[in-house]
mmCIF file of N, CA and C in Angstrom:
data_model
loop_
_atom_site.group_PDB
_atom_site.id
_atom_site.type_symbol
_atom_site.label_atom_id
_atom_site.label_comp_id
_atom_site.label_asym_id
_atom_site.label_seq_id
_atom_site.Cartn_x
_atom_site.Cartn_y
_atom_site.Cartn_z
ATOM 1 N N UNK N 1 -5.302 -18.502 13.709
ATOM 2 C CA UNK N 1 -5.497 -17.257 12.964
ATOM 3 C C UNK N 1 -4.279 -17.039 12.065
ATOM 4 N N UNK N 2 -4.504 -16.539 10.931
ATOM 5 C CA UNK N 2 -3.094 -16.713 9.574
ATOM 6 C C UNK N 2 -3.129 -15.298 9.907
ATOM 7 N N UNK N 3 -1.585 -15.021 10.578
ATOM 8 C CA UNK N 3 -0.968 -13.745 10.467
ATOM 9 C C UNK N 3 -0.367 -12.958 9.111
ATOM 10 N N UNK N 4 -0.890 -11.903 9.122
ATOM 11 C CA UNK N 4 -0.174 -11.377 7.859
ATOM 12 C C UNK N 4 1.411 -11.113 7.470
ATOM 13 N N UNK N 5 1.758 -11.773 6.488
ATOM 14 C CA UNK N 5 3.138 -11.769 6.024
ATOM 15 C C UNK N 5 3.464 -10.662 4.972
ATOM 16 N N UNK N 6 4.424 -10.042 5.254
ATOM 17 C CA UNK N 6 5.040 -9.305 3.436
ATOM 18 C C UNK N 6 6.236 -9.682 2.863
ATOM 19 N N UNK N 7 6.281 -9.988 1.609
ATOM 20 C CA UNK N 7 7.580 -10.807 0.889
ATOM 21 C C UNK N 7 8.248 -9.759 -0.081
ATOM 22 N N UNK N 8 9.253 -9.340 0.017
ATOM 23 C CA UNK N 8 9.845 -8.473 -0.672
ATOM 24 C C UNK N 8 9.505 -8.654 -2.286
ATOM 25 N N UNK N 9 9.303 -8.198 -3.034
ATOM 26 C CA UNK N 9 9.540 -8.111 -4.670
ATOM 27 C C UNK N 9 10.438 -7.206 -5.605
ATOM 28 N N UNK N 10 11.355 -7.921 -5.926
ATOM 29 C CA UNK N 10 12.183 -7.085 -6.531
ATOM 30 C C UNK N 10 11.700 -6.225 -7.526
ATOM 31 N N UNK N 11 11.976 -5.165 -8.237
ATOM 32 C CA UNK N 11 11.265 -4.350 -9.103
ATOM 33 C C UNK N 11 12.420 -3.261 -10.175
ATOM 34 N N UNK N 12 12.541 -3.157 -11.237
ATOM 35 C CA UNK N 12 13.258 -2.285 -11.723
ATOM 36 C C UNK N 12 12.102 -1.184 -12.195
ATOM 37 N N UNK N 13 11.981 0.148 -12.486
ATOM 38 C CA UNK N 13 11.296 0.585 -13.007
ATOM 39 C C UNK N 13 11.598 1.329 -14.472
ATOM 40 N N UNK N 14 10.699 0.588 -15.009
ATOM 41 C CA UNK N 14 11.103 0.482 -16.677
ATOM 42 C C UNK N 14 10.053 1.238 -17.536
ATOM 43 N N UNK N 15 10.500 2.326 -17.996
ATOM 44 C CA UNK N 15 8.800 3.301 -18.414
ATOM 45 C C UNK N 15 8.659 2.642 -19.498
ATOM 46 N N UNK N 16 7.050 2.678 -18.945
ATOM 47 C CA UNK N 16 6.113 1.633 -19.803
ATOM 48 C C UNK N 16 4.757 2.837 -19.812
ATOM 49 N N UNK N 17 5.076 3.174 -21.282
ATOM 50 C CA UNK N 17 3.793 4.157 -21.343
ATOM 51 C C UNK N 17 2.572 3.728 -21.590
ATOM 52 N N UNK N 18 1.246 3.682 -21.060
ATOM 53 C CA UNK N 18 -0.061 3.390 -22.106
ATOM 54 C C UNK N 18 -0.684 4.471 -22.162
ATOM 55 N N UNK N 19 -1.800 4.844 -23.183
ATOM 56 C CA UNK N 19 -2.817 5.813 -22.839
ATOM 57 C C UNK N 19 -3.712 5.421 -21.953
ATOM 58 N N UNK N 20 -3.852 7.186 -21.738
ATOM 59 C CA UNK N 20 -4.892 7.514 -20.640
ATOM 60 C C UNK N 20 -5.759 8.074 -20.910
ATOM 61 N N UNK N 21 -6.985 7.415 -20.309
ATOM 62 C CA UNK N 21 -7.849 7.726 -20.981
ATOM 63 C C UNK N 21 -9.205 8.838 -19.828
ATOM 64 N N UNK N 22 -9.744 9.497 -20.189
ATOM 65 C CA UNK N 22 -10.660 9.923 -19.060
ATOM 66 C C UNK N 22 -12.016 9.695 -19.777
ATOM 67 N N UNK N 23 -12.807 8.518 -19.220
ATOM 68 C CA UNK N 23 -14.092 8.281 -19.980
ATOM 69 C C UNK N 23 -15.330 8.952 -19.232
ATOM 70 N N UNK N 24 -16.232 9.911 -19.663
ATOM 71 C CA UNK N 24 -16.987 10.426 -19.071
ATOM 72 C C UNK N 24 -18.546 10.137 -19.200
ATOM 73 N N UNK N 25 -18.400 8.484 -19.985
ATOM 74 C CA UNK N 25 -19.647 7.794 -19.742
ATOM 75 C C UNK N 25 -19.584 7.176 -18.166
ATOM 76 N N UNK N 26 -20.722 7.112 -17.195
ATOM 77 C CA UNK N 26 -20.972 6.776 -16.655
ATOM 78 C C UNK N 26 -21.093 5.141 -16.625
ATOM 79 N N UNK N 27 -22.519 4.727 -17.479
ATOM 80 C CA UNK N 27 -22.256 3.284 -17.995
ATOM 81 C C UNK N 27 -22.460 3.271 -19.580
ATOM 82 N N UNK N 28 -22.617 1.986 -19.859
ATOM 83 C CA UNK N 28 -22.639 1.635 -21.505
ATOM 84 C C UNK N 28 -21.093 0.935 -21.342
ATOM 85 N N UNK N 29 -21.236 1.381 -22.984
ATOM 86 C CA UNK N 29 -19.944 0.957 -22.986
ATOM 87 C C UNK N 29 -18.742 1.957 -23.768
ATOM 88 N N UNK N 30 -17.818 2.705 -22.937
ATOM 89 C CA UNK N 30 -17.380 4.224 -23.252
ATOM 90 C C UNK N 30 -16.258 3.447 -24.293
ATOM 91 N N UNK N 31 -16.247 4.204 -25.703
ATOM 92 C CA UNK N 31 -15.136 4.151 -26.217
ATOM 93 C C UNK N 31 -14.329 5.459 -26.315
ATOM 94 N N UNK N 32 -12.930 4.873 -26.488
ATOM 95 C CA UNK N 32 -11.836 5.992 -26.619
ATOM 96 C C UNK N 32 -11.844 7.290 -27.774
ATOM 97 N N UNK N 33 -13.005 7.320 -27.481
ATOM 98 C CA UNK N 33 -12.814 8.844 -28.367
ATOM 99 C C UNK N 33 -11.307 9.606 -28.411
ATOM 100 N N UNK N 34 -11.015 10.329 -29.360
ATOM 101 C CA UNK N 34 -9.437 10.895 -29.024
ATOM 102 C C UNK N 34 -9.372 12.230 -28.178
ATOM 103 N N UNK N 35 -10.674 12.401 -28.325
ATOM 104 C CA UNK N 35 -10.803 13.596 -27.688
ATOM 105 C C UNK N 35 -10.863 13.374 -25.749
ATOM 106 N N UNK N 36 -10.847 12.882 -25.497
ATOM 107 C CA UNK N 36 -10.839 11.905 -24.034
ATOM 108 C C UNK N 36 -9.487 11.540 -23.300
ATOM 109 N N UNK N 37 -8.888 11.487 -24.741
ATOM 110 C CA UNK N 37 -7.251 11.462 -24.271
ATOM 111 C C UNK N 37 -6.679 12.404 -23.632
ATOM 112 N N UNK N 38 -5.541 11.948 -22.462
ATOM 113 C CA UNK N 38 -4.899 12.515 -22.111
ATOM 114 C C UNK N 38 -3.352 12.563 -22.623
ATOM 115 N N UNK N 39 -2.573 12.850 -22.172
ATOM 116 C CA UNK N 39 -0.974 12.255 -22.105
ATOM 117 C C UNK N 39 -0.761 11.077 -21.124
ATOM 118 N N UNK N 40 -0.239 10.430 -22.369
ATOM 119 C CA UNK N 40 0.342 8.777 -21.611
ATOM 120 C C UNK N 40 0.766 8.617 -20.495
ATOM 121 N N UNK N 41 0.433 7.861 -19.998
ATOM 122 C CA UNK N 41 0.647 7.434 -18.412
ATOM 123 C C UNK N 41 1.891 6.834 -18.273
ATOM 124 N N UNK N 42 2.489 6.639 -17.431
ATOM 125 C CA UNK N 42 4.329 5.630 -16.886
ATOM 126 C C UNK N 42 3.294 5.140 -15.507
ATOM 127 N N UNK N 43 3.159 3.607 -16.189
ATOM 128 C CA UNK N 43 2.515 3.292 -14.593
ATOM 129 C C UNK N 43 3.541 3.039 -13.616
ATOM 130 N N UNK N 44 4.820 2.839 -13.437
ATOM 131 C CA UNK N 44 5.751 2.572 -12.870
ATOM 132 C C UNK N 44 5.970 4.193 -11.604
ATOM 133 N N UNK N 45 6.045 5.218 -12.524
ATOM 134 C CA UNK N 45 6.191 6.180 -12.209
ATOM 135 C C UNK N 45 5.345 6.769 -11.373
ATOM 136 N N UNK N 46 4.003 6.645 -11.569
ATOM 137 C CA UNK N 46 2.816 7.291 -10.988
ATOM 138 C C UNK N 46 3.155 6.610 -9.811
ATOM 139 N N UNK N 47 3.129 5.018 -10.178
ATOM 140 C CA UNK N 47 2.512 4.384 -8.254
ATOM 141 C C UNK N 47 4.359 4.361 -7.919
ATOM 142 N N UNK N 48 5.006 4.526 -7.859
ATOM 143 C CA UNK N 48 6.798 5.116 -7.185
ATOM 144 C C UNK N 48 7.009 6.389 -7.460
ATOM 145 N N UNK N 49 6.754 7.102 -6.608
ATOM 146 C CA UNK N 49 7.520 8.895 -6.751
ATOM 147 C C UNK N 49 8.919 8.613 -6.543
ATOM 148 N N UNK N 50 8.820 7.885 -4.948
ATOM 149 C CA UNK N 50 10.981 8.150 -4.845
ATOM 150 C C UNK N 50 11.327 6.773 -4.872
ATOM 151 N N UNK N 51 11.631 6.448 -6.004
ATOM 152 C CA UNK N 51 12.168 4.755 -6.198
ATOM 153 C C UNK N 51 13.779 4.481 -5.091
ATOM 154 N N UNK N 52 14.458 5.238 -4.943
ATOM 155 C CA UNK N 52 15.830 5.012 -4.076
ATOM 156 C C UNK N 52 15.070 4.624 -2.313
ATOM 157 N N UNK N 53 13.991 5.390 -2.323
ATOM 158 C CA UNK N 53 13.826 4.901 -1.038
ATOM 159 C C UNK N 53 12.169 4.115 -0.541
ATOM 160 N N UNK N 54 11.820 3.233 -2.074
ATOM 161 C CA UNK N 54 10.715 2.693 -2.311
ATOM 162 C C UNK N 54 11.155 1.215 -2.362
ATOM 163 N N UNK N 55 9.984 0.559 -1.854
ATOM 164 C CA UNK N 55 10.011 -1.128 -1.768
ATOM 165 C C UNK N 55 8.771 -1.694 -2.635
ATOM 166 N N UNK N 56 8.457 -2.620 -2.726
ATOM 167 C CA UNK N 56 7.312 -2.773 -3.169
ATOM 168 C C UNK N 56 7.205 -4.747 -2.331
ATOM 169 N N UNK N 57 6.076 -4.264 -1.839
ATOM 170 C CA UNK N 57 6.183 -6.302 -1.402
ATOM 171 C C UNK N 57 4.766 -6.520 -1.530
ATOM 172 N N UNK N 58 4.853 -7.886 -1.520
ATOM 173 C CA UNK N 58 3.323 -8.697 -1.643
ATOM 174 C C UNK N 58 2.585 -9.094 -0.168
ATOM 175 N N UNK N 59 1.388 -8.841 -0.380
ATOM 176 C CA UNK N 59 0.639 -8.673 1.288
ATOM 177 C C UNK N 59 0.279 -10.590 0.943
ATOM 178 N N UNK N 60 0.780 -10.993 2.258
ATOM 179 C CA UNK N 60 -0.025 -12.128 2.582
ATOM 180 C C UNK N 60 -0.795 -12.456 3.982
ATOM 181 N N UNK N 61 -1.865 -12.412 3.768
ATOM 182 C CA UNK N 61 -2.917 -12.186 5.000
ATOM 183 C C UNK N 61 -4.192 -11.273 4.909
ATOM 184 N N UNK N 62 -4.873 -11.021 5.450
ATOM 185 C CA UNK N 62 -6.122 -10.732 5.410
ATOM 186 C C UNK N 62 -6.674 -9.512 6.253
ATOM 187 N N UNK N 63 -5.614 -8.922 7.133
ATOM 188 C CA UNK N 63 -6.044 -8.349 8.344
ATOM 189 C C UNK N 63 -6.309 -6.938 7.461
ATOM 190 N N UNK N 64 -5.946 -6.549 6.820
ATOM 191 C CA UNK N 64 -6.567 -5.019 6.553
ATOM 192 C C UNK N 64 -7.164 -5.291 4.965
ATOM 193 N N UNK N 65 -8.664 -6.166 5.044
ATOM 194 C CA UNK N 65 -9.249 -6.400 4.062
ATOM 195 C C UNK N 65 -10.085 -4.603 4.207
ATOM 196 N N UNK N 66 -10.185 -4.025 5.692
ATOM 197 C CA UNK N 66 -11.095 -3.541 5.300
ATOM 198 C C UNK N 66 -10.449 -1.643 4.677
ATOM 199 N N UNK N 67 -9.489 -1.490 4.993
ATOM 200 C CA UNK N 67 -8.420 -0.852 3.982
ATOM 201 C C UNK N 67 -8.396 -0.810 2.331
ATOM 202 N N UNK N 68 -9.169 -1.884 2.064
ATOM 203 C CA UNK N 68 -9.084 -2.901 0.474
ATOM 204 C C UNK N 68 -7.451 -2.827 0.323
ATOM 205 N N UNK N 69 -6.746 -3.608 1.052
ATOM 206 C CA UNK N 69 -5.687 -4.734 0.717
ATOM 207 C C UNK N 69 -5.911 -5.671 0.796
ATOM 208 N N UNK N 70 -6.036 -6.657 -0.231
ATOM 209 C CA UNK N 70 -6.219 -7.617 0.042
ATOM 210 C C UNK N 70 -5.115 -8.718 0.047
ATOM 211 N N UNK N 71 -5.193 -10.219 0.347
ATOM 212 C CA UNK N 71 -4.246 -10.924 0.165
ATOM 213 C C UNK N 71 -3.567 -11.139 -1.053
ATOM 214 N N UNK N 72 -2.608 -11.119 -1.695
ATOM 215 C CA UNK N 72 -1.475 -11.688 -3.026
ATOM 216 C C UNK N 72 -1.518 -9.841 -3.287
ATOM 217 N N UNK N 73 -2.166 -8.737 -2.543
ATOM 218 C CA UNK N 73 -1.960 -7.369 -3.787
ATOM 219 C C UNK N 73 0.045 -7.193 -3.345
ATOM 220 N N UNK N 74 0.279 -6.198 -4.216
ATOM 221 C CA UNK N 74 1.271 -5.798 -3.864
ATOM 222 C C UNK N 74 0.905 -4.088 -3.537
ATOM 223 N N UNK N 75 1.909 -3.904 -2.709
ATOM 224 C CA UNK N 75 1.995 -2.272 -2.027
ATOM 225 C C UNK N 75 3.802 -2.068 -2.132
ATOM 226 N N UNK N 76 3.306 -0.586 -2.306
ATOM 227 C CA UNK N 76 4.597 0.253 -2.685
ATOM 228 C C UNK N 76 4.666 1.061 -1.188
ATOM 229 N N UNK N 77 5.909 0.640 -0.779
ATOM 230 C CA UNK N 77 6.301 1.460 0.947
ATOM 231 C C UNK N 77 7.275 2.305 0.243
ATOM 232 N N UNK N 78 7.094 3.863 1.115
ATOM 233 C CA UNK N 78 7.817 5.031 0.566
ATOM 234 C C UNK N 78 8.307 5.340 2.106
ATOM 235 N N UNK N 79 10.090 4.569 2.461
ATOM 236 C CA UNK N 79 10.396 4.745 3.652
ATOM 237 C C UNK N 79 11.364 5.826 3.670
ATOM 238 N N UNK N 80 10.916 7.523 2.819
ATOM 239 C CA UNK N 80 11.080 8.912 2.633
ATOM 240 C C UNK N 80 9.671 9.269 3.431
ATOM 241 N N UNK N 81 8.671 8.759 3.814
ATOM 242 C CA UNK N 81 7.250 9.469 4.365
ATOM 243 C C UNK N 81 7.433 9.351 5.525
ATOM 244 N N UNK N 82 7.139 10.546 6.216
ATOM 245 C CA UNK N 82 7.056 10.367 7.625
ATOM 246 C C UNK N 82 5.685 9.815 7.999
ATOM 247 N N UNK N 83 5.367 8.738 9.113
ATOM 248 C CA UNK N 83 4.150 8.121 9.395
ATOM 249 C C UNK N 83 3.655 8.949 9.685
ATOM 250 N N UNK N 84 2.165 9.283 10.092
ATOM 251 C CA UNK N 84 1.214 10.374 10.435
ATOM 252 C C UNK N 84 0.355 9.216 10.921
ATOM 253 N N UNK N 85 -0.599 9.823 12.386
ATOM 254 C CA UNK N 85 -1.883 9.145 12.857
ATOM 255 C C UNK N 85 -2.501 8.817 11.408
ATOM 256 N N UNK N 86 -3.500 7.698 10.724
ATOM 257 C CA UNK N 86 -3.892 7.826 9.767
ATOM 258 C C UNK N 86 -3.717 6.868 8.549
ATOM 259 N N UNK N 87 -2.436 6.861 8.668
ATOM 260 C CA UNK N 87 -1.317 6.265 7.583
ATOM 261 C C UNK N 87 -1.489 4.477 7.663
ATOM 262 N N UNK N 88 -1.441 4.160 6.494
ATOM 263 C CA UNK N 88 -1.210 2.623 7.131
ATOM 264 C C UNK N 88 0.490 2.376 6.077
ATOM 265 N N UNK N 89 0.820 1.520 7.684
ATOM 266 C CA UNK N 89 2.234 1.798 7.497
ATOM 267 C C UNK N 89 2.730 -0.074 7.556
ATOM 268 N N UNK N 90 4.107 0.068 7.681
ATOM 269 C CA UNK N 90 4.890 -1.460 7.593
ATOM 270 C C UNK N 90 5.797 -1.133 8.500
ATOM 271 N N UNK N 91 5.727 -1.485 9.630
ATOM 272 C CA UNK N 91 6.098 -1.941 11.123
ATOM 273 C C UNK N 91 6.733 -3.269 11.496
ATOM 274 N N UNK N 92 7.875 -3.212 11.799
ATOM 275 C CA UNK N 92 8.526 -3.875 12.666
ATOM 276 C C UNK N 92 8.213 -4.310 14.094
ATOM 277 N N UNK N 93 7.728 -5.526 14.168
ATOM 278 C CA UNK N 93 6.946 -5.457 15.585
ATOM 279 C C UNK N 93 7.893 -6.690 16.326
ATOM 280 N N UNK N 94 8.893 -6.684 16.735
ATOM 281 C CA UNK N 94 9.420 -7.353 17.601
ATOM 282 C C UNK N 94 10.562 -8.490 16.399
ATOM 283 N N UNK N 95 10.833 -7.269 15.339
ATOM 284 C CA UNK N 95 11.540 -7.831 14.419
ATOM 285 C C UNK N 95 10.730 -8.361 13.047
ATOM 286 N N UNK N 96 9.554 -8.772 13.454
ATOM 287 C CA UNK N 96 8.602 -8.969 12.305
ATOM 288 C C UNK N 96 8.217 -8.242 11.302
ATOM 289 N N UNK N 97 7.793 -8.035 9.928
ATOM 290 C CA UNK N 97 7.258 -6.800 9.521
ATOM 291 C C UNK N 97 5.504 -7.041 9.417
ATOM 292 N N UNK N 98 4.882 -6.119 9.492
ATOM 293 C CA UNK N 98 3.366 -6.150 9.448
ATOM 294 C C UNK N 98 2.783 -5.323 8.876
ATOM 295 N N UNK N 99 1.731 -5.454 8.668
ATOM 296 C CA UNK N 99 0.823 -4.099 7.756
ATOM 297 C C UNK N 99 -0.331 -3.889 8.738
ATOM 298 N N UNK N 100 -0.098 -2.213 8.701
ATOM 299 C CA UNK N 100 -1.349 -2.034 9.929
ATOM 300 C C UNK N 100 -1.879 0.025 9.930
ATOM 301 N N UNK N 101 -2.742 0.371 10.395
ATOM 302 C CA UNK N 101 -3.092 1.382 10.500
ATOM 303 C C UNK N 101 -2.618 1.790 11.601
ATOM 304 N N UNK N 102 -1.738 3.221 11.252
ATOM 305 C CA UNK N 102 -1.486 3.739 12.523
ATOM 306 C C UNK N 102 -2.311 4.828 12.960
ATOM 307 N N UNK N 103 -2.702 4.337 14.347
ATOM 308 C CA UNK N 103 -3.671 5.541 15.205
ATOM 309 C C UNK N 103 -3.318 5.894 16.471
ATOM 310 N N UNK N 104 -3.592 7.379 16.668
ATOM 311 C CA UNK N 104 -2.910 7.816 17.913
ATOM 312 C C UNK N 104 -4.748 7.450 18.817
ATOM 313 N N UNK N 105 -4.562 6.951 19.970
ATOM 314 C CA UNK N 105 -5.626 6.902 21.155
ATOM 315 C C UNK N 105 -5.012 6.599 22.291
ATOM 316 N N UNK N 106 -5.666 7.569 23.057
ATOM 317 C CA UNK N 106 -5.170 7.898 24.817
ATOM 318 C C UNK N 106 -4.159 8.266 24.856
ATOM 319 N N UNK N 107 -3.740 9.074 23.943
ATOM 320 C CA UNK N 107 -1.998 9.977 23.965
ATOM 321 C C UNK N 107 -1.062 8.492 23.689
ATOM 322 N N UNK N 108 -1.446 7.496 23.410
ATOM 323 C CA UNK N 108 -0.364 6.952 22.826
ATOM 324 C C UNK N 108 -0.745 6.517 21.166
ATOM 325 N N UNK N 109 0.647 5.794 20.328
ATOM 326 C CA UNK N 109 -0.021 5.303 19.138
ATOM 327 C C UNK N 109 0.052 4.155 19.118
ATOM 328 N N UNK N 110 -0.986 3.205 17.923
ATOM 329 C CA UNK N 110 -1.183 1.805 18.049
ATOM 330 C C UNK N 110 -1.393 1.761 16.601
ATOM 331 N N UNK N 111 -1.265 0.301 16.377
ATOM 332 C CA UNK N 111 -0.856 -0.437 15.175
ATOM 333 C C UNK N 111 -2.315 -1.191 15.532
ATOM 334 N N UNK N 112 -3.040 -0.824 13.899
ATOM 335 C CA UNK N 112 -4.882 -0.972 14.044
ATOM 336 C C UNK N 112 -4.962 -1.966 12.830
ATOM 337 N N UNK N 113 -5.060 -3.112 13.350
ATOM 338 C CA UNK N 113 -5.936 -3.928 11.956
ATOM 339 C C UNK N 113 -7.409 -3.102 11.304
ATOM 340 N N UNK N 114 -7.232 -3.562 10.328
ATOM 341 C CA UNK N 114 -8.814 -3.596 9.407
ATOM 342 C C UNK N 114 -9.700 -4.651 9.037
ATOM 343 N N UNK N 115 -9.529 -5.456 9.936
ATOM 344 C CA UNK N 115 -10.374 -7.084 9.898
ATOM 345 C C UNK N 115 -10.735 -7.399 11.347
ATOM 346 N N UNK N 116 -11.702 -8.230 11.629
ATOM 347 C CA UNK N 116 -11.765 -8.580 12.929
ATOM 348 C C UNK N 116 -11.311 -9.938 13.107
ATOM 349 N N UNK N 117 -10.913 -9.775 14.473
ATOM 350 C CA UNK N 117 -10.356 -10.955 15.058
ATOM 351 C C UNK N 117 -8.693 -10.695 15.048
ATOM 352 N N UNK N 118 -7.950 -9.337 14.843
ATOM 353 C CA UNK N 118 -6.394 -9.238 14.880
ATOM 354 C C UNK N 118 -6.693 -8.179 15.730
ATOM 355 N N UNK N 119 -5.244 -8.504 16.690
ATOM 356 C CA UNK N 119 -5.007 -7.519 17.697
ATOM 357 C C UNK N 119 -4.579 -6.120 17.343
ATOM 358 N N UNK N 120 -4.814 -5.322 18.519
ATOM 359 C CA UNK N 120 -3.807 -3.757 18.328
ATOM 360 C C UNK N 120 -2.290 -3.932 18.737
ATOM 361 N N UNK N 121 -1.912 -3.359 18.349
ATOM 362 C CA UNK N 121 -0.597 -3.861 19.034
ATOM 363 C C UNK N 121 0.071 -1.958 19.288
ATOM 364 N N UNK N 122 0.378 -1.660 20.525
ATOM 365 C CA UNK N 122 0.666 -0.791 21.240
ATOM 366 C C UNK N 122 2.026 -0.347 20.349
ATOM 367 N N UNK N 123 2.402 0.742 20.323
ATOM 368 C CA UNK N 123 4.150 1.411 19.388
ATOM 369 C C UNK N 123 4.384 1.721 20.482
ATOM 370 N N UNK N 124 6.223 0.661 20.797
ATOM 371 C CA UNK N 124 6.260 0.893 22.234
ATOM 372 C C UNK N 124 7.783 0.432 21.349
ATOM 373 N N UNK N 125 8.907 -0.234 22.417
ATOM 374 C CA UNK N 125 10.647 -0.264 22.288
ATOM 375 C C UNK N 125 10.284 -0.845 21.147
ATOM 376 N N UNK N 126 9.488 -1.682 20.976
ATOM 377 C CA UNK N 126 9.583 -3.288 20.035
ATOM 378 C C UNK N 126 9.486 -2.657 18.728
ATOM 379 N N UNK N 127 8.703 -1.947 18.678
ATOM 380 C CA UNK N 127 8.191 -1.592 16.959
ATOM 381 C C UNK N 127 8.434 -0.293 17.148
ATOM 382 N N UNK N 128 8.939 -0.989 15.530
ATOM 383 C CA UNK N 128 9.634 0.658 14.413
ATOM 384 C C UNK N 128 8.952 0.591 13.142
ATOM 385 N N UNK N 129 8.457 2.200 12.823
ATOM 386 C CA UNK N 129 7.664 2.039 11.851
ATOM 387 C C UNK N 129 8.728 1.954 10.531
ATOM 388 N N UNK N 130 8.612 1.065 8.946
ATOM 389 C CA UNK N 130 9.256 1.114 8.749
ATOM 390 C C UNK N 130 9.352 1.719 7.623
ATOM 391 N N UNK N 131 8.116 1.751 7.144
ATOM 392 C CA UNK N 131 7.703 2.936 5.868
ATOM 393 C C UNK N 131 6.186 3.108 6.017
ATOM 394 N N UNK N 132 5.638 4.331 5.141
ATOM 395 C CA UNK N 132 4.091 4.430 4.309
ATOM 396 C C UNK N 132 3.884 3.948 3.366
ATOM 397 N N UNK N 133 2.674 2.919 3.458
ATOM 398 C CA UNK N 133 2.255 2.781 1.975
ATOM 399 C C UNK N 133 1.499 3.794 1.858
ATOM 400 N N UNK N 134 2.118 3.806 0.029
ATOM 401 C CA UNK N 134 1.576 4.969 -0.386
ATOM 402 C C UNK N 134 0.873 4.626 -2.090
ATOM 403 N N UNK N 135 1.087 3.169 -2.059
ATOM 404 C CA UNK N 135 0.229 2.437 -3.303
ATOM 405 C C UNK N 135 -0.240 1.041 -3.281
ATOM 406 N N UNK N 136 -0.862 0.457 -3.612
ATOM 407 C CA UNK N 136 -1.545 -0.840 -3.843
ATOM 408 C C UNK N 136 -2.252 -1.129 -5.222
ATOM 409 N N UNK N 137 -1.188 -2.337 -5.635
ATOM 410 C CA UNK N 137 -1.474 -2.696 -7.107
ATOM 411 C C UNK N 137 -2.491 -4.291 -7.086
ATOM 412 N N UNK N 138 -3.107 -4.569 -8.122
ATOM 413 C CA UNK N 138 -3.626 -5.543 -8.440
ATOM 414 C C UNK N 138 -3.759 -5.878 -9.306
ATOM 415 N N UNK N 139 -3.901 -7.578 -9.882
ATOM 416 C CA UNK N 139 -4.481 -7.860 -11.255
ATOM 417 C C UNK N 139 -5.926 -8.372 -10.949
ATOM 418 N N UNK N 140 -6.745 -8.018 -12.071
ATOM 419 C CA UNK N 140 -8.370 -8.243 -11.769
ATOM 420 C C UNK N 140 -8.119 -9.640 -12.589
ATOM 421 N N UNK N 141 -8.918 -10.917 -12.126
ATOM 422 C CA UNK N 141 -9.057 -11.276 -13.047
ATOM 423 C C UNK N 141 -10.470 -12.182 -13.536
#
C-alpha cells in the first residue's frame, strides 16, 4: 500500500493580479462581459491569509482522494489554526508527517483517511497535529 508523503515547496508570495470574473451563464459559452467584473484577484493572497505561519507542500499519495486531494495537488497548512473535529489537518505521527481528517469518536480523536484500505490512526503521545489545511491548489490539464 503507497503511503502518503508531503514534500515541502518553497513559495514567495508575489502579487499576481488577474481578473475576476463572476459568469452567470450556467452553460454555453460565458464571455467576459465588463459588467461581470469584479476587482482583481491576488491569487497568492486569497489561498495564504497568514504567510509567516503558512507552508504550502505537495500531497503524494492517495488516501484522502475522497476529500478531493488528490496526488501531485499542493495544500496550503495554516499552523496559526487551531485543529477542530472536522478539519483535515498535517500530523506528525511518530515523527512522520501525514494528511488526514481529524475526528473526535468515543471521547477520543483520530486521524481518518478518505480512501479505503488506510488505517485510523488514534491522537495519542506519538502524534502532533501540525497545522490546518486551509487550501488546495491544482493545474487542470
Amino acid at each position: 500500500m503507497h503511503h502518503l508523503h508531503l514534500h515541502d515547496v518553497p513559495f514567495d508570495l508575489i502579487p499576481l493580479e488577474v481578473p475576476f470574473f463572476l459568469s452567470r451563464t450556467s452553460a454555453g459559452f460565458p464571455s467576459p462581459a465588463q459588467d461581470d467584473m469584479e476587482e482583481p484577484i491576488d491569487l497568492g493572497a486569497w489561498l495564504v491569509q497568514h504567510p509567516a505561519a503558512s507552508y504550502i507542500m505537495r500531497v503524494d499519495g492517495h488516501s484522502m482522494l475522497g476529500a478531493g486531494i488528490n496526488d501531485g495537488d499542493l495544500i496550503v497548512v495554516d499552523r496559526s489554526r487551531t485543529p477542530r473535529a472536522g478539519a483535515i489537518v498535517v500530523a506528525l505521527v511518530h515523527g512522520d508527517r501525514t494528511l488526514k481528517r481529524l475526528r473526535h469518536m468515543d471521547g477520543r480523536h483520530w486521524l481518518v483517511p478518505e480512501a479505503e484500505g488506510y488505517p485510523h490512526t488514534l491522537v495519542d503521545e506519538n502524534v502532533e497535529i501540525w497545522g490546518v489545511v486551509v487550501g488546495v491548489a491544482r493545474q487542470v490539464r
